[in-house]
């Protein structure tokens, strides 16, 4: 295996694989069609299931520094690059606006991913759809840093704030009659705008919304082989949905040059389609 390559255990492969291009090779844009969008999400976790901690300065949730690493981030960017739209949260948008988080595909190291999109007739960046109840977005700071931003909210959102965002060039989509965003209405609103390849980089709350509607097609999970252990930390899901939320192994890589000297697994899991074959969207 090459010094900085990854080994594919499933489907079995005897040759070394370059890290770059592992997820681009999945060609996710071919998975959506006129009848159904393709919806996927990405997480990184320790082996005890920890996906977030609190930044001691901002008090906002973040990926724990002991598992965050540039090799995982590269594959995260490959997933974002293939999307029409990336679902995110107001928390992440504030981090982008303040410079505490990289903007998707903005930096020089992602130039190849911008070229990948442009070669396929896409914009240089995917759109961002921020799920927000308060509609409290850093519009001024985002103008120079973000691609097109959509705000997605529930019917109970503040009408004056929605009108002000619209005045400032942020389109506001209402996804459902409830106070909170509803999964099926969220996806329908995006599909109606021609956005069919949908990548969620949100946390467990939005994952819950997608699972509740049986909407998620694929889960990408980086599992860092390190125990962190802390009370009250987020796991991926909080409720049990039954057998129809089953996922099958799609691909499995081992990366020995992972996070802070610790190996990691790159796992992709495919949704098991219900026997009826009917689309939930």
Short mmCIF file of C-alpha atoms in Angstrom, two decimals:
data_model
loop_
_atom_site.label_atom_id
_atom_site.label_comp_id
_atom_site.label_asym_id
_atom_site.label_seq_id
_atom_site.Cartn_x
_atom_site.Cartn_y
_atom_site.Cartn_z
CA UNK A 1 0.00 0.00 0.00
CA UNK A 2 1.27 3.50 -0.86
CA UNK A 3 2.47 5.53 2.17
CA UNK A 4 -0.52 7.81 2.11
CA UNK A 5 -3.00 5.57 0.38
CA UNK A 6 -5.98 3.70 1.81
CA UNK A 7 -6.84 0.01 1.70
CA UNK A 8 -10.28 -1.07 0.53
CA UNK A 9 -11.66 -3.99 2.50
CA UNK A 10 -15.12 -3.95 0.92
CA UNK A 11 -15.61 -4.65 -1.88
CA UNK A 12 -12.28 -6.51 -1.50
CA UNK A 13 -9.35 -5.03 -3.38
CA UNK A 14 -5.69 -6.10 -3.46
CA UNK A 15 -4.31 -2.81 -4.77
CA UNK A 16 -3.57 0.46 -3.00
CA UNK A 17 -6.04 3.29 -3.49
CA UNK A 18 -5.29 6.99 -3.44
CA UNK A 19 -7.23 8.92 -0.81
CA UNK A 20 -8.03 11.65 -3.30
CA UNK A 21 -10.90 10.56 -5.50
CA UNK A 22 -12.24 7.78 -3.28
CA UNK A 23 -15.62 9.44 -2.91
CA UNK A 24 -15.63 11.22 -6.28
CA UNK A 25 -15.53 7.72 -7.77
CA UNK A 26 -18.99 7.10 -6.31
CA UNK A 27 -20.33 9.51 -8.96
CA UNK A 28 -23.30 10.50 -6.82
CA UNK A 29 -24.74 12.80 -9.45
CA UNK A 30 -25.81 9.76 -11.46
CA UNK A 31 -27.95 8.51 -8.55
CA UNK A 32 -30.65 11.19 -8.78
CA UNK A 33 -33.32 11.19 -11.47
CA UNK A 34 -36.66 12.81 -12.27
CA UNK A 35 -38.50 10.43 -9.93
CA UNK A 36 -36.31 10.73 -6.85
CA UNK A 37 -33.50 12.93 -5.48
CA UNK A 38 -30.40 11.40 -3.91
CA UNK A 39 -29.85 12.41 -0.28
CA UNK A 40 -26.73 11.64 1.73
CA UNK A 41 -25.03 12.73 4.92
CA UNK A 42 -21.55 12.66 6.45
CA UNK A 43 -20.29 12.27 10.03
CA UNK A 44 -17.01 11.69 11.83
CA UNK A 45 -17.03 9.87 15.19
CA UNK A 46 -14.78 8.23 17.75
CA UNK A 47 -15.28 4.52 18.35
CA UNK A 48 -17.33 5.32 21.46
CA UNK A 49 -19.70 7.31 19.27
CA UNK A 50 -18.68 10.86 20.13
CA UNK A 51 -19.28 13.29 17.26
CA UNK A 52 -19.08 16.71 18.96
CA UNK A 53 -17.85 18.70 21.92
CA UNK A 54 -18.12 22.35 23.02
CA UNK A 55 -15.58 24.90 21.88
CA UNK A 56 -14.33 26.37 25.19
CA UNK A 57 -14.29 29.90 23.70
CA UNK A 58 -17.45 30.12 21.58
CA UNK A 59 -19.43 27.39 23.44
CA UNK A 60 -20.66 26.20 20.05
CA UNK A 61 -20.54 22.53 19.11
CA UNK A 62 -17.63 21.37 16.97
CA UNK A 63 -15.91 18.18 15.85
CA UNK A 64 -13.60 17.11 18.70
CA UNK A 65 -10.04 18.23 17.82
CA UNK A 66 -8.62 14.78 18.65
CA UNK A 67 -10.55 13.21 15.76
CA UNK A 68 -10.74 16.11 13.28
CA UNK A 69 -8.17 15.60 10.52
CA UNK A 70 -7.40 16.78 6.97
CA UNK A 71 -7.77 13.35 5.39
CA UNK A 72 -11.35 13.06 6.55
CA UNK A 73 -11.90 16.69 5.50
CA UNK A 74 -10.72 15.92 1.98
CA UNK A 75 -13.39 13.25 1.57
CA UNK A 76 -15.96 15.58 3.17
CA UNK A 77 -15.12 18.09 0.42
CA UNK A 78 -15.50 15.40 -2.25
CA UNK A 79 -19.01 14.74 -1.00
CA UNK A 80 -19.90 18.44 -0.93
CA UNK A 81 -18.47 18.91 -4.44
CA UNK A 82 -20.93 16.44 -5.93
CA UNK A 83 -24.04 18.12 -4.51
CA UNK A 84 -26.48 20.58 -6.01
CA UNK A 85 -27.09 21.84 -2.49
CA UNK A 86 -25.50 21.33 0.91
CA UNK A 87 -27.79 21.35 3.94
CA UNK A 88 -26.25 23.11 6.89
CA UNK A 89 -27.26 24.90 10.08
CA UNK A 90 -27.20 28.48 11.31
CA UNK A 91 -24.49 27.46 13.77
CA UNK A 92 -22.23 26.36 10.91
CA UNK A 93 -23.10 29.42 8.87
CA UNK A 94 -21.97 31.69 11.72
CA UNK A 95 -18.70 29.73 11.86
CA UNK A 96 -18.19 30.23 8.13
CA UNK A 97 -18.98 33.94 8.35
CA UNK A 98 -16.52 34.46 11.21
CA UNK A 99 -13.75 32.51 9.47
CA UNK A 100 -13.79 29.69 12.05
CA UNK A 101 -14.75 27.16 9.39
CA UNK A 102 -13.59 26.73 5.81
CA UNK A 103 -16.15 27.52 3.16
CA UNK A 104 -16.96 24.64 0.86
CA UNK A 105 -14.45 24.46 -2.02
CA UNK A 106 -13.16 28.00 -1.41
CA UNK A 107 -9.51 27.32 -0.59
CA UNK A 108 -6.73 26.70 -3.10
CA UNK A 109 -6.38 23.07 -2.00
CA UNK A 110 -9.89 22.42 -3.35
CA UNK A 111 -9.16 23.85 -6.81
CA UNK A 112 -9.40 20.38 -8.35
CA UNK A 113 -12.91 19.98 -6.95
CA UNK A 114 -14.00 23.32 -8.41
CA UNK A 115 -12.60 22.19 -11.77
CA UNK A 116 -14.47 18.89 -11.37
CA UNK A 117 -17.75 20.81 -11.00
CA UNK A 118 -17.08 23.27 -13.82
CA UNK A 119 -16.19 20.42 -16.19
CA UNK A 120 -19.68 19.03 -15.60
CA UNK A 121 -21.44 22.30 -16.30
CA UNK A 122 -22.06 23.06 -12.62
CA UNK A 123 -21.40 26.24 -10.68
CA UNK A 124 -18.05 26.46 -8.88
CA UNK A 125 -19.77 25.85 -5.53
CA UNK A 126 -22.92 24.01 -4.46
CA UNK A 127 -25.70 26.10 -3.01
CA UNK A 128 -26.08 26.22 0.76
CA UNK A 129 -29.48 25.63 2.37
CA UNK A 130 -29.43 26.62 6.03
CA UNK A 131 -32.09 25.13 8.28
CA UNK A 132 -33.08 27.79 10.77
CA UNK A 133 -35.99 28.52 13.07
CA UNK A 134 -34.89 31.98 14.20
CA UNK A 135 -33.80 33.26 10.77
CA UNK A 136 -30.87 34.93 12.49
CA UNK A 137 -28.24 34.75 9.75
CA UNK A 138 -25.00 36.76 9.37
CA UNK A 139 -25.95 38.11 5.95
CA UNK A 140 -23.42 40.95 5.77
CA UNK A 141 -20.47 38.71 6.68
CA UNK A 142 -21.62 36.01 4.25
CA UNK A 143 -21.84 38.21 1.18
CA UNK A 144 -18.14 37.93 0.37
CA UNK A 145 -17.60 34.41 1.69
CA UNK A 146 -20.56 32.27 0.67
CA UNK A 147 -22.09 30.98 -2.53
CA UNK A 148 -25.84 31.28 -2.92
CA UNK A 149 -27.60 30.76 0.42
CA UNK A 150 -31.18 29.61 0.93
CA UNK A 151 -32.88 29.79 4.33
CA UNK A 152 -35.25 26.92 5.14
CA UNK A 153 -37.67 27.29 8.03
CA UNK A 154 -41.04 26.20 9.39
CA UNK A 155 -44.36 27.96 8.92
CA UNK A 156 -44.14 29.47 12.39
CA UNK A 157 -41.08 31.57 11.55
CA UNK A 158 -41.04 35.32 12.08
CA UNK A 159 -42.54 36.90 8.96
CA UNK A 160 -40.69 40.19 9.41
CA UNK A 161 -37.33 38.43 9.64
CA UNK A 162 -38.17 36.35 6.56
CA UNK A 163 -39.07 39.52 4.62
CA UNK A 164 -35.83 41.21 5.72
CA UNK A 165 -33.75 38.23 4.58
CA UNK A 166 -35.55 38.28 1.23
CA UNK A 167 -34.81 42.01 0.93
CA UNK A 168 -31.14 41.22 1.44
CA UNK A 169 -31.15 38.58 -1.28
CA UNK A 170 -31.62 35.43 0.82
CA UNK A 171 -34.45 33.27 -0.49
CA UNK A 172 -36.59 31.84 2.31
CA UNK A 173 -38.26 28.46 1.79
CA UNK A 174 -41.04 27.31 4.11
CA UNK A 175 -40.87 23.54 4.59
CA UNK A 176 -44.11 22.38 6.19
CA UNK A 177 -46.94 23.72 8.29
CA UNK A 178 -45.30 22.91 11.63
CA UNK A 179 -43.06 25.22 13.64
CA UNK A 180 -40.05 23.03 12.81
CA UNK A 181 -38.86 22.02 9.35
CA UNK A 182 -40.46 18.77 8.13
CA UNK A 183 -38.31 16.37 6.13
CA UNK A 184 -40.58 15.63 3.19
CA UNK A 185 -41.48 19.28 2.75
CA UNK A 186 -37.81 20.23 2.99
CA UNK A 187 -36.81 17.86 0.21
CA UNK A 188 -39.81 18.80 -1.93
CA UNK A 189 -38.93 22.50 -1.65
CA UNK A 190 -35.36 21.79 -2.80
CA UNK A 191 -36.42 19.46 -5.62
CA UNK A 192 -38.89 22.09 -6.86
CA UNK A 193 -35.90 24.39 -7.33
CA UNK A 194 -34.11 21.73 -9.39
CA UNK A 195 -31.83 20.66 -6.52
CA UNK A 196 -31.78 16.86 -6.62
CA UNK A 197 -28.37 15.84 -5.30
CA UNK A 198 -28.59 16.82 -1.63
CA UNK A 199 -25.75 16.56 0.89
CA UNK A 200 -26.47 17.11 4.59
CA UNK A 201 -23.60 18.21 6.82
CA UNK A 202 -25.94 18.95 9.73
CA UNK A 203 -25.88 17.25 13.10
CA UNK A 204 -28.17 14.72 14.80
CA UNK A 205 -31.26 16.96 14.83
CA UNK A 206 -31.46 17.17 11.04
CA UNK A 207 -30.40 13.54 10.71
CA UNK A 208 -33.44 12.80 12.87
CA UNK A 209 -35.65 14.74 10.46
CA UNK A 210 -34.31 12.83 7.46
CA UNK A 211 -34.63 9.45 9.17
CA UNK A 212 -38.16 10.20 10.37
CA UNK A 213 -39.21 10.70 6.77
CA UNK A 214 -37.24 7.68 5.56
CA UNK A 215 -35.47 10.07 3.18
CA UNK A 216 -31.80 9.26 3.59
CA UNK A 217 -30.18 7.22 0.81
CA UNK A 218 -26.61 6.96 2.05
CA UNK A 219 -24.60 7.58 5.22
CA UNK A 220 -20.89 8.35 5.06
CA UNK A 221 -19.11 7.78 8.36
CA UNK A 222 -15.48 8.27 9.28
CA UNK A 223 -14.79 6.17 12.36
CA UNK A 224 -11.61 7.28 14.11
CA UNK A 225 -10.10 4.41 16.11
CA UNK A 226 -9.79 6.40 19.31
CA UNK A 227 -11.79 6.44 22.56
CA UNK A 228 -12.71 9.92 23.80
CA UNK A 229 -15.38 9.29 26.41
CA UNK A 230 -17.39 12.12 27.94
CA UNK A 231 -20.82 12.31 29.50
CA UNK A 232 -23.66 14.04 27.72
CA UNK A 233 -22.15 13.94 24.24
CA UNK A 234 -24.14 13.62 21.02
CA UNK A 235 -24.66 10.32 19.30
CA UNK A 236 -25.96 9.96 15.78
CA UNK A 237 -29.60 9.17 16.59
CA UNK A 238 -31.90 9.58 19.58
CA UNK A 239 -34.94 7.52 18.53
CA UNK A 240 -35.52 4.02 17.17
CA UNK A 241 -37.35 3.82 13.84
CA UNK A 242 -37.57 0.08 13.22
CA UNK A 243 -36.31 -2.23 10.50
CA UNK A 244 -37.23 0.04 7.58
CA UNK A 245 -34.29 2.28 8.56
CA UNK A 246 -31.82 -0.50 7.77
CA UNK A 247 -28.60 0.24 5.88
CA UNK A 248 -26.27 -2.13 4.05
CA UNK A 249 -22.48 -1.80 3.73
CA UNK A 250 -21.61 -0.07 0.47
CA UNK A 251 -17.86 0.44 0.84
CA UNK A 252 -15.18 0.23 3.55
CA UNK A 253 -11.67 1.70 3.55
CA UNK A 254 -8.95 1.63 6.20
CA UNK A 255 -6.70 4.67 6.49
CA UNK A 256 -3.60 3.98 8.59
CA UNK A 257 -2.43 7.63 8.32
CA UNK A 258 -5.51 8.99 10.04
CA UNK A 259 -6.23 11.40 12.88
CA UNK A 260 -3.29 12.42 15.09
CA UNK A 261 -1.48 9.16 14.47
CA UNK A 262 -4.63 7.08 14.89
CA UNK A 263 -6.08 4.92 12.12
CA UNK A 264 -9.60 5.48 10.82
CA UNK A 265 -12.26 3.73 8.76
CA UNK A 266 -14.11 5.36 5.89
CA UNK A 267 -17.52 3.69 5.74
CA UNK A 268 -20.40 4.23 3.35
CA UNK A 269 -23.80 2.66 4.01
CA UNK A 270 -26.64 2.33 1.52
CA UNK A 271 -30.31 2.58 2.45
CA UNK A 272 -32.21 -0.68 2.10
CA UNK A 273 -35.18 0.00 -0.16
CA UNK A 274 -38.57 -1.11 1.13
CA UNK A 275 -40.03 -4.19 -0.55
CA UNK A 276 -42.74 -2.05 -2.21
CA UNK A 277 -40.03 -0.07 -4.03
CA UNK A 278 -42.08 3.09 -3.51
CA UNK A 279 -40.26 6.36 -3.10
CA UNK A 280 -41.02 8.25 0.12
CA UNK A 281 -40.59 11.60 -1.70
#
